[in-house]
């Protein structure tokens, strides 16, 4: 039996053409005993990295190639023989894609001619006819010489023998040898149904009507070697040739090493010298009283490691980026494991003083890891674009690109596409989609389908469910990642193809973050943090109104008032500690210093919760439990956290001091814990750890416990450095909230979308702190919120549907003096009817004595596209006759407020029903604190937030709000499911339950939920949902 | 609500009964009711809308014949209720007011009469009854205006610039300031030619002669209106009740081709056995239609001539055989051979199907035999040769040796209705016949599907 290598495969990265994941193809080929496999997507190598990982695991050889479709020649499959060939292939794909709009590729034969070295070519004759442009075949032959082949693909069609004969004829005529290939579209025949479905989706029709667009049979899968031998009987050399071709290709993706950009150091200095100089200069600046011994030692250790691993260009690149941002007054801060580096601190990349935390450089870079470091930098989200443009300008379009994000099918999109393809009625599809979850279909999916009228036991129901489940996770298209940038020394397009993104002037590489990580290619993540924008805006407002120049570095530390506020859990709007979970923790943990904040930020996370670290820590902190350590070494590591390991670095350090690991080995241990898919690896480390600990005299039970804690941390624990960077921002934002609440609220609102709460709650919180809040008005407000006589004046940005240019016009016109009548406003601003209607609906004309209805009435007189008033048509917009318009009730006004701005300064929608609710024995949320633990109670409110953390065993936390405040609900899984219609779709609830109060943290556990939406249907609120 | 939602509300055992909406049918029914209503008023109109659902009657000068407007309305209601309809009836001095009253007050099978000059009694009704456009309604909703009284309180001039003239026109029509015209409904004419004889005739050729004269006149009348005949009804009636001969000639397409019709009629008559004396001859055009124009192009006379010939042929066959018996084959893109062709009525598809134009059709269609069995016929394979190909088969009692076998061609498709998985082979028997056989991949049974001529 002849061996075989599959040379022509489309994976699902040929969007809507391939029906299998690249790793599925690789794994299946290995199981079938193929000699090798080539994943050859159309004009793309987006899927090869996933295939690479799977092929490596299975021990199968992977060829890298792509199917190129020039517009003036037959399509040809190209395979890379070595690194150079691979570079040519990437360059070719880049050329074709950069020329075309997003998602397309325009290539000509000449393009291929310019990039043919070290590539093998397999020309693809058309599938359904026996006609081909022989002249072009000759040209291919001339171009590629004996690297050119002709693909013979047989699919058990009506006349395979004739086709083969024709191909043999071509072979003689053009001297291009034939080679067998599969034209594979899916890995097993059972995927054929899904392939028909995606074909129907591709051509926007249904499967029943797609006709000959569908494949006539299932042959285009990875076939058994035996079947291939039967199919090509009499032509066995075609099969043998596939292995010949595979043998010629020796390129592997592992060969792609990162190549740093070069223009990093000034003339006459090597990059390492430059880095060293910058570091010591920075150290002087950071420690003006002299660099401490400890720090000096750390710096020398780090610089030595950097030089050894040759990472200095990377640090210089990042330093340059941060320097640029600071020069433009863009707030930024390094996050993540980079805060473990003192060099980074001296370079101003991170802001965490290494003397305040225990740094562990190996958490950031280690010899054993042998891959480039990963620095994430947070920038103000509104100005991040400037930073990205700087990178493009400095390194050029050819050497920088953004990482891609693979947008995949989610439940709703999968349901819609599969439903349309199967011919389900549109209304049924809509209902199925609305009833499904956001992220996955899960086991309850058949029940969901039944609820809306699709019987899951019927033939079509079964098919529908299985097809949707298969389609989930399939890539749909590539989109740009928010901020990951790749920069190279040589042209980027020799490393990976670049294509156009949807946005003008943006380009994207064909691989995503995980692919780049897998291959060890370096990227800088320029992340955006809303809070940085808010802090900067607040600094500006404080300077403007109080003439105080604040920076992240000079905010007064250790302010008791601020810590009092934090312990009270009065933290709405504050970075990181405003969530419900955090607010429940604050009164128990009671942070009183910076390091307490570091702990607070890290402790409310899945890692510590699952590892059962939280309660022991709190008990020890409150003095309920003695603090003990097995020995002195461990005490040193765990002292700051009272003997309970909370941080990733601590776990690593434990393995070092307790089990004798080297720092590099400790880092490997941490990463192995994260690789839970490879249990064999974890086992190895477990044995080593236990053995090491035993040598140091630590007993079995303690050792086991340590091991389990370390395991729990691998995936979820916070690095201490990361928490430390964040804790800085927590303190600064708390300080601002405490001392300048009006400015703080204004900045957070002006930086939306961000944070946990909507403007309505932020404003309510500001009012609770005695900030006066003034409504939006054409005579006073700007686009953004402003401070007016120490009160917060709301801005026009809160009105949905208004454009900033419209408001610019108003503000400009107002510079000549305030408006006194509607007529004057219309003449001076010349806004269109729709814009006026929006303003009047938002009640922005109150200072002109025009209520909503009256101003709307007057706005109607304006034509839709006003022109300049001319001499001949003096436009009297407002008649002298005031119309008799009925008055709006208070409730209607509040509903209108919510409709336009999602908030109301007048009253809360629920306040109008207080009497009715009283009759139903519902208590206002503000009275909850007077109810004793375990008493039954009824509460009602609008749904603000729903959160279902992964550690909470299916419990959902819901926050509802009425006119007296918010209430936190606990909804167990059964309750959630029992009232699913309400919990899923309703925005106003009446809840029967009982009170759970502990340490001044109050929750209501829900037993029964009643829908209040029909009373409040006019109120449109959006609940923010979190994991 | 959508059907799927309604089905979830239905208890499991009772299936949902669905009746399709049919606007055409509704309109025809309403037109018939308009004819009935003509006994109550000289001017009956349907309301102007995409799908009319009301009748408007002008009462001027009629009410006194019934003894007053209330009596009149009572008769109207009684008549329609007795026919099995539910209705609401309102009488007022303007159409706008009557419309508002009829739609604004719930009074099943009853009537209301608004005395003249008392329009303000309607002030409490919603402005929805004023026949305004949706944009105007959304504006009024925002202003909080929902009753007629509130709307009338607004200054008319201010309204014009704000919501447009259409609204003020409706208000004017409601109040009677602006006239509203009704377009009376006129039923369509019947094309019929009839001749009664003083003395009944017995000679067939005289009767035919007169019938043909009537036909000629009928066609002339139709041609004047640019109409053609698609269904002709011929009746020869005798003196005594119940004695008659009737024929229906169905042409499918409207035509005024006299020789063709004459020929068709004569073919029908020559087989008639006349057993009574004919007193009346009647020719009715049961169905008429616009005459279709043939597109003229400057260069393709041959195509036009061909097309015309084919049309004539189809019409003749249609006339002779009836619509159910004249059809043509249509090619359907489908992988499964028995679904690749479909019969369609020849009248509906007026194109000459030029297969060479559609190169996109899967060339597999060329690979299909011309003769396809209606249902695949089971055969027995008695001996297989190398590579699992059939060598000897038995069909209808006869043994055939297969000298050549080409294939297999694998066809697997149709999983969304009924999955088909077959391996097809073209075979040549020892007698030189060429067949198309297949093996079902699931049951491994063999079948004969067609003959390659």
Coordinates of N, CA, C and O in Angstrom, one line a residue, chain A residues 592-714:
Chain A
X592 N -6.2 49.7 55.5 CA -5.8 50.9 56.2 C -4.5 51.5 55.6 O -4.0 52.5 56.1
X593 N -3.9 50.7 54.7 CA -2.7 51.2 54.1 C -2.6 50.7 52.7 O -3.4 49.9 52.3
X594 N -1.5 51.2 52.0 CA -1.4 50.8 50.6 C -1.3 49.3 50.4 O -2.0 48.8 49.5
X595 N -0.6 48.6 51.3 CA -0.4 47.2 51.0 C -1.8 46.5 51.2 O -2.1 45.5 50.6
X596 N -2.6 47.0 52.1 CA -3.9 46.4 52.3 C -4.7 46.5 51.0 O -5.5 45.6 50.7
X597 N -4.5 47.6 50.3 CA -5.2 47.7 49.0 C -4.7 46.7 48.0 O -5.5 46.2 47.3
X598 N -3.4 46.5 48.1 CA -2.9 45.4 47.2 C -3.5 44.1 47.5 O -4.0 43.4 46.6
X599 N -3.7 43.8 48.7 CA -4.4 42.5 49.1 C -5.8 42.6 48.7 O -6.4 41.6 48.2
X600 N -6.5 43.7 49.0 CA -7.9 43.8 48.7 C -8.2 43.5 47.2 O -9.1 42.8 46.8
X601 N -7.3 44.1 46.4 CA -7.5 43.9 44.9 C -7.4 42.4 44.5 O -8.1 41.9 43.6
X602 N -6.4 41.7 45.2 CA -6.2 40.4 44.7 C -7.1 39.3 45.3 O -7.2 38.2 44.8
X603 N -7.7 39.7 46.5 CA -8.3 38.6 47.2 C -9.7 38.3 46.7 O -10.2 37.1 46.8
X604 N -10.3 39.3 46.1 CA -11.7 39.0 45.6 C -11.6 38.5 44.2 O -12.0 39.1 43.2
X605 N -11.1 37.3 44.0 CA -10.9 36.7 42.7 C -11.1 35.2 42.8 O -11.0 34.7 43.9
X606 N -11.3 34.5 41.7 CA -11.5 33.1 41.7 C -10.4 32.3 42.4 O -10.6 31.4 43.1
X607 N -9.1 32.7 42.2 CA -8.0 31.9 42.7 C -8.0 31.8 44.2 O -8.1 30.7 44.7
X608 N -8.0 32.9 44.9 CA -8.1 32.8 46.4 C -9.4 32.1 46.9 O -9.4 31.4 47.8
X609 N -10.5 32.5 46.2 CA -11.7 31.9 46.7 C -11.7 30.4 46.5 O -12.1 29.7 47.4
X610 N -11.3 29.9 45.4 CA -11.3 28.5 45.2 C -10.3 27.8 46.0 O -10.4 26.6 46.4
X611 N -9.2 28.5 46.3 CA -8.1 27.8 47.0 C -8.4 28.0 48.5 O -7.5 27.6 49.3
X612 N -9.5 28.5 48.9 CA -9.9 28.6 50.3 C -8.9 29.4 51.1 O -8.4 29.0 52.1
X613 N -8.5 30.6 50.5 CA -7.5 31.4 51.2 C -8.2 32.6 51.9 O -7.6 33.1 52.8
X614 N -9.4 32.9 51.4 CA -10.0 34.1 51.9 C -10.3 34.1 53.4 O -10.0 35.0 54.2
X615 N -11.1 33.0 53.8 CA -11.5 33.0 55.2 C -10.4 32.9 56.2 O -10.4 33.6 57.2
X616 N -9.4 32.0 55.9 CA -8.3 32.0 56.9 C -7.6 33.4 57.0 O -7.3 33.8 58.1
X617 N -7.4 34.0 55.9 CA -6.8 35.3 55.9 C -7.6 36.3 56.8 O -7.0 37.0 57.7
X618 N -8.9 36.4 56.6 CA -9.7 37.3 57.3 C -9.7 37.0 58.8 O -9.6 37.8 59.7
X619 N -9.7 35.7 59.1 CA -9.7 35.3 60.5 C -8.4 35.7 61.2 O -8.4 36.3 62.3
X620 N -7.3 35.5 60.5 CA -6.1 35.9 61.1 C -5.9 37.4 61.3 O -5.4 37.9 62.2
X621 N -6.5 38.0 60.3 CA -6.4 39.5 60.4 C -7.2 40.0 61.5 O -6.8 41.0 62.1
X622 N -8.3 39.4 61.7 CA -9.2 39.9 62.8 C -8.8 39.3 64.2 O -9.4 39.5 65.2
X623 N -7.7 38.6 64.2 CA -7.2 38.1 65.4 C -7.9 36.8 65.9 O -7.7 36.4 67.1
X624 N -8.7 36.2 65.1 CA -9.5 35.1 65.5 C -8.7 33.8 65.5 O -9.1 32.8 66.0
X625 N -7.5 33.9 64.8 CA -6.8 32.7 64.6 C -5.3 33.0 64.8 O -4.9 34.1 64.3
X626 N -4.5 32.2 65.4 CA -3.1 32.5 65.5 C -2.4 32.4 64.2 O -2.7 31.6 63.4
X627 N -1.3 33.2 64.0 CA -0.6 33.2 62.8 C 0.7 32.3 63.0 O 1.5 32.7 63.8
X628 N 0.7 31.2 62.3 CA 1.9 30.3 62.5 C 2.6 30.1 61.2 O 2.0 30.1 60.1
X629 N 3.9 29.8 61.3 CA 4.6 29.4 60.1 C 5.5 28.2 60.4 O 6.0 28.0 61.4
X630 N 5.5 27.3 59.4 CA 6.3 26.0 59.7 C 7.8 26.3 59.9 O 8.5 25.7 60.7
X631 N 8.4 27.3 59.2 CA 9.8 27.7 59.5 C 10.1 29.1 59.1 O 9.2 29.8 58.5
X632 N 11.3 29.5 59.3 CA 11.6 30.9 59.1 C 11.6 31.4 57.7 O 11.1 32.5 57.3
X633 N 12.1 30.5 56.8 CA 12.1 30.8 55.4 C 10.7 31.1 54.9 O 10.4 32.1 54.2
X634 N 9.8 30.2 55.3 CA 8.4 30.4 54.8 C 7.8 31.7 55.4 O 7.1 32.4 54.8
X635 N 8.2 31.9 56.6 CA 7.7 33.1 57.3 C 8.1 34.4 56.5 O 7.3 35.3 56.2
X636 N 9.3 34.4 56.0 CA 9.7 35.5 55.2 C 8.8 35.7 53.9 O 8.5 36.8 53.6
X637 N 8.5 34.6 53.3 CA 7.7 34.7 52.1 C 6.2 35.1 52.4 O 5.7 36.0 51.7
X638 N 5.7 34.6 53.5 CA 4.2 34.8 53.7 C 3.9 35.8 54.8 O 2.8 36.0 55.2
X639 N 4.9 36.5 55.3 CA 4.7 37.4 56.4 C 3.7 38.4 56.1 O 2.7 38.7 56.8
X640 N 3.9 39.0 54.9 CA 3.0 40.2 54.5 C 1.5 39.8 54.4 O 0.7 40.6 54.5
X641 N 1.3 38.5 54.2 CA -0.1 38.1 54.0 C -0.5 37.1 55.1 O -1.3 36.2 54.9
X642 N 0.2 37.3 56.3 CA -0.2 36.6 57.5 C -0.2 35.1 57.3 O -1.1 34.4 57.8
X643 N 0.7 34.6 56.5 CA 0.9 33.1 56.4 C 0.0 32.5 55.4 O 0.1 31.3 55.2
X644 N -0.8 33.3 54.7 CA -1.7 32.7 53.7 C -1.2 33.1 52.3 O -1.1 34.3 52.1
X645 N -0.9 32.2 51.5 CA -0.4 32.6 50.1 C -1.5 33.1 49.3 O -2.6 32.5 49.2
X646 N -1.3 34.4 48.8 CA -2.3 35.0 48.0 C -1.9 35.3 46.6 O -2.7 35.5 45.7
X647 N -0.6 35.4 46.4 CA -0.1 35.9 45.1 C 0.6 34.8 44.4 O 1.2 33.9 45.0
X648 N 0.6 34.9 43.0 CA 1.4 34.0 42.2 C 2.8 33.9 42.6 O 3.5 32.9 42.7
X649 N 3.4 35.1 42.9 CA 4.9 35.2 43.2 C 5.1 34.4 44.5 O 6.2 33.8 44.7
X650 N 4.2 34.5 45.4 CA 4.4 33.8 46.7 C 4.5 32.3 46.5 O 5.3 31.6 47.1
X651 N 3.6 31.8 45.6 CA 3.6 30.4 45.3 C 4.9 30.0 44.7 O 5.5 28.9 45.1
X652 N 5.4 30.8 43.8 CA 6.7 30.5 43.2 C 7.8 30.6 44.3 O 8.6 29.7 44.4
X653 N 7.7 31.6 45.2 CA 8.7 31.7 46.2 C 8.7 30.5 47.2 O 9.7 30.1 47.7
X654 N 7.5 30.1 47.5 CA 7.3 28.9 48.4 C 8.1 27.7 47.8 O 8.8 27.0 48.5
X655 N 7.9 27.5 46.5 CA 8.6 26.4 45.9 C 10.1 26.6 46.0 O 10.8 25.6 46.1
X656 N 10.5 27.8 45.9 CA 12.0 28.0 46.0 C 12.5 27.8 47.4 O 13.4 27.0 47.6
X657 N 11.8 28.4 48.4 CA 12.4 28.2 49.8 C 12.0 26.9 50.4 O 12.7 26.4 51.2
X658 N 10.8 26.4 50.0 CA 10.4 25.2 50.7 C 10.9 23.9 50.0 O 11.1 22.9 50.6
X659 N 11.0 24.0 48.7 CA 11.3 22.7 48.0 C 12.6 22.9 47.2 O 13.0 22.0 46.4
X660 N 13.3 24.0 47.4 CA 14.6 24.1 46.8 C 14.6 24.3 45.3 O 15.6 24.0 44.6
X661 N 13.6 24.8 44.7 CA 13.6 25.1 43.3 C 14.4 26.3 43.0 O 14.6 27.2 43.8
X662 N 15.0 26.3 41.8 CA 15.6 27.6 41.3 C 14.5 28.5 40.9 O 13.4 28.0 40.5
X663 N 14.8 29.8 40.8 CA 13.7 30.7 40.3 C 13.2 30.3 39.0 O 12.0 30.4 38.7
X664 N 14.1 29.9 38.1 CA 13.6 29.6 36.8 C 12.6 28.4 36.8 O 11.6 28.3 36.2
X665 N 13.0 27.4 37.7 CA 12.2 26.2 37.8 C 10.8 26.6 38.4 O 9.8 26.0 38.0
X666 N 10.9 27.5 39.3 CA 9.6 28.0 40.0 C 8.7 28.5 38.9 O 7.5 28.3 39.0
X667 N 9.3 29.3 38.0 CA 8.4 29.9 37.0 C 7.8 28.8 36.1 O 6.7 28.8 35.7
X668 N 8.6 27.8 35.8 CA 8.1 26.7 35.0 C 7.0 26.0 35.7 O 6.0 25.6 35.1
X669 N 7.1 25.9 37.0 CA 6.1 25.2 37.8 C 4.8 26.0 37.7 O 3.7 25.5 37.4
X670 N 4.9 27.3 37.8 CA 3.7 28.2 37.7 C 3.0 28.0 36.3 O 1.8 27.8 36.2
X671 N 3.8 27.9 35.3 CA 3.2 27.8 34.0 C 2.6 26.4 33.8 O 1.6 26.2 33.1
X672 N 3.3 25.4 34.4 CA 2.8 24.0 34.2 C 1.4 23.9 34.9 O 0.5 23.3 34.4
X673 N 1.2 24.7 36.0 CA -0.1 24.6 36.7 C -1.1 25.2 35.8 O -2.3 24.8 35.9
X674 N -0.7 26.2 35.0 CA -1.7 26.8 34.1 C -2.1 25.8 33.0 O -3.1 26.0 32.4
X675 N -1.2 24.9 32.7 CA -1.4 24.0 31.5 C -2.2 22.8 32.0 O -1.7 21.7 31.9
X676 N -3.4 23.0 32.4 CA -4.2 21.9 33.0 C -4.5 20.8 32.0 O -5.0 19.8 32.3
X677 N -4.3 21.2 30.7 CA -4.7 20.1 29.7 C -3.6 19.0 29.7 O -3.8 18.1 29.0
X678 N -2.5 19.2 30.3 CA -1.4 18.2 30.3 C -1.2 17.7 31.6 O -0.2 18.1 32.3
X679 N -2.0 16.8 32.1 CA -1.9 16.3 33.5 C -0.5 15.6 33.8 O -0.1 15.6 34.9
X680 N 0.0 15.1 32.7 CA 1.3 14.4 33.0 C 2.4 15.4 33.5 O 3.1 15.0 34.4
X681 N 2.3 16.6 33.0 CA 3.3 17.6 33.4 C 3.1 18.0 34.8 O 4.1 18.1 35.6
X682 N 1.9 18.1 35.2 CA 1.6 18.5 36.6 C 2.1 17.5 37.5 O 2.7 17.8 38.6
X683 N 1.9 16.2 37.2 CA 2.3 15.1 38.0 C 3.8 15.2 38.3 O 4.2 15.0 39.4
X684 N 4.5 15.4 37.2 CA 6.0 15.5 37.4 C 6.4 16.5 38.4 O 7.2 16.2 39.3
X685 N 5.8 17.7 38.3 CA 6.1 18.8 39.2 C 5.7 18.4 40.6 O 6.4 18.8 41.6
X686 N 4.6 17.8 40.7 CA 4.1 17.4 42.1 C 5.1 16.6 42.8 O 5.4 16.8 44.0
X687 N 5.6 15.6 42.1 CA 6.5 14.7 42.8 C 7.8 15.5 43.2 O 8.3 15.3 44.3
X688 N 8.2 16.3 42.3 CA 9.4 17.1 42.6 C 9.2 18.0 43.8 O 10.1 18.1 44.7
X689 N 8.1 18.6 43.8 CA 7.8 19.5 44.9 C 7.7 18.8 46.2 O 8.3 19.2 47.2
X690 N 7.0 17.7 46.3 CA 6.8 17.0 47.5 C 8.2 16.5 48.0 O 8.5 16.5 49.2
X691 N 9.0 16.0 47.0 CA 10.3 15.5 47.4 C 11.1 16.6 48.0 O 11.7 16.4 49.1
X692 N 11.1 17.8 47.3 CA 11.9 18.9 47.8 C 11.5 19.3 49.2 O 12.3 19.6 50.1
X693 N 10.2 19.4 49.4 CA 9.7 19.8 50.7 C 10.1 18.8 51.8 O 10.4 19.2 52.9
X694 N 10.0 17.6 51.4 CA 10.3 16.6 52.4 C 11.8 16.7 52.9 O 12.1 16.6 54.1
X695 N 12.6 17.0 51.9 CA 14.0 17.2 52.3 C 14.2 18.4 53.3 O 15.1 18.3 54.1
X696 N 13.3 19.4 53.1 CA 13.4 20.5 54.1 C 12.6 20.3 55.3 O 12.4 21.2 56.1
X697 N 12.1 19.1 55.5 CA 11.5 18.8 56.8 C 10.0 19.2 56.8 O 9.5 19.4 57.9
X698 N 9.3 19.3 55.7 CA 7.9 19.7 55.8 C 7.1 18.5 55.6 O 7.3 17.6 54.7
X699 N 6.1 18.3 56.5 CA 5.3 17.1 56.5 C 4.3 17.0 55.4 O 4.0 17.9 54.7
X700 N 3.8 15.7 55.2 CA 3.0 15.4 54.1 C 1.7 16.3 54.0 O 1.5 16.8 52.9
X701 N 1.0 16.5 55.1 CA -0.3 17.2 54.9 C 0.0 18.6 54.5 O -0.7 19.2 53.6
X702 N 0.9 19.3 55.2 CA 1.2 20.6 54.8 C 1.7 20.7 53.4 O 1.3 21.6 52.6
X703 N 2.5 19.8 53.0 CA 3.1 19.8 51.7 C 1.9 19.6 50.6 O 1.9 20.3 49.6
X704 N 1.0 18.7 50.9 CA -0.1 18.5 50.0 C -0.9 19.8 49.9 O -1.3 20.2 48.8
X705 N -1.1 20.4 51.0 CA -1.9 21.7 51.0 C -1.2 22.7 50.2 O -1.8 23.4 49.4
X706 N 0.1 22.8 50.4 CA 0.8 23.8 49.6 C 0.7 23.5 48.1 O 0.5 24.4 47.3
X707 N 0.8 22.2 47.8 CA 0.7 21.9 46.4 C -0.6 22.3 45.8 O -0.7 22.8 44.7
X708 N -1.7 22.0 46.6 CA -3.0 22.3 46.0 C -3.2 23.8 45.9 O -3.9 24.3 45.0
X709 N -2.7 24.5 46.9 CA -2.8 26.0 46.8 C -2.1 26.5 45.5 O -2.6 27.3 44.8
X710 N -0.9 25.9 45.3 CA -0.1 26.4 44.1 C -0.9 26.0 42.9 O -1.0 26.8 41.9
X711 N -1.6 24.9 42.9 CA -2.3 24.5 41.7 C -3.5 25.4 41.5 O -3.7 25.9 40.3
X712 N -4.2 25.8 42.5 CA -5.3 26.7 42.4 C -4.9 28.0 41.8 O -5.6 28.7 41.2
X713 N -3.6 28.4 42.1 CA -3.2 29.6 41.6 C -2.7 29.7 40.2 O -2.7 30.8 39.7
X714 N -2.3 28.6 39.7 CA -1.7 28.7 38.4 C -2.6 29.5 37.4 O -2.0 30.3 36.7

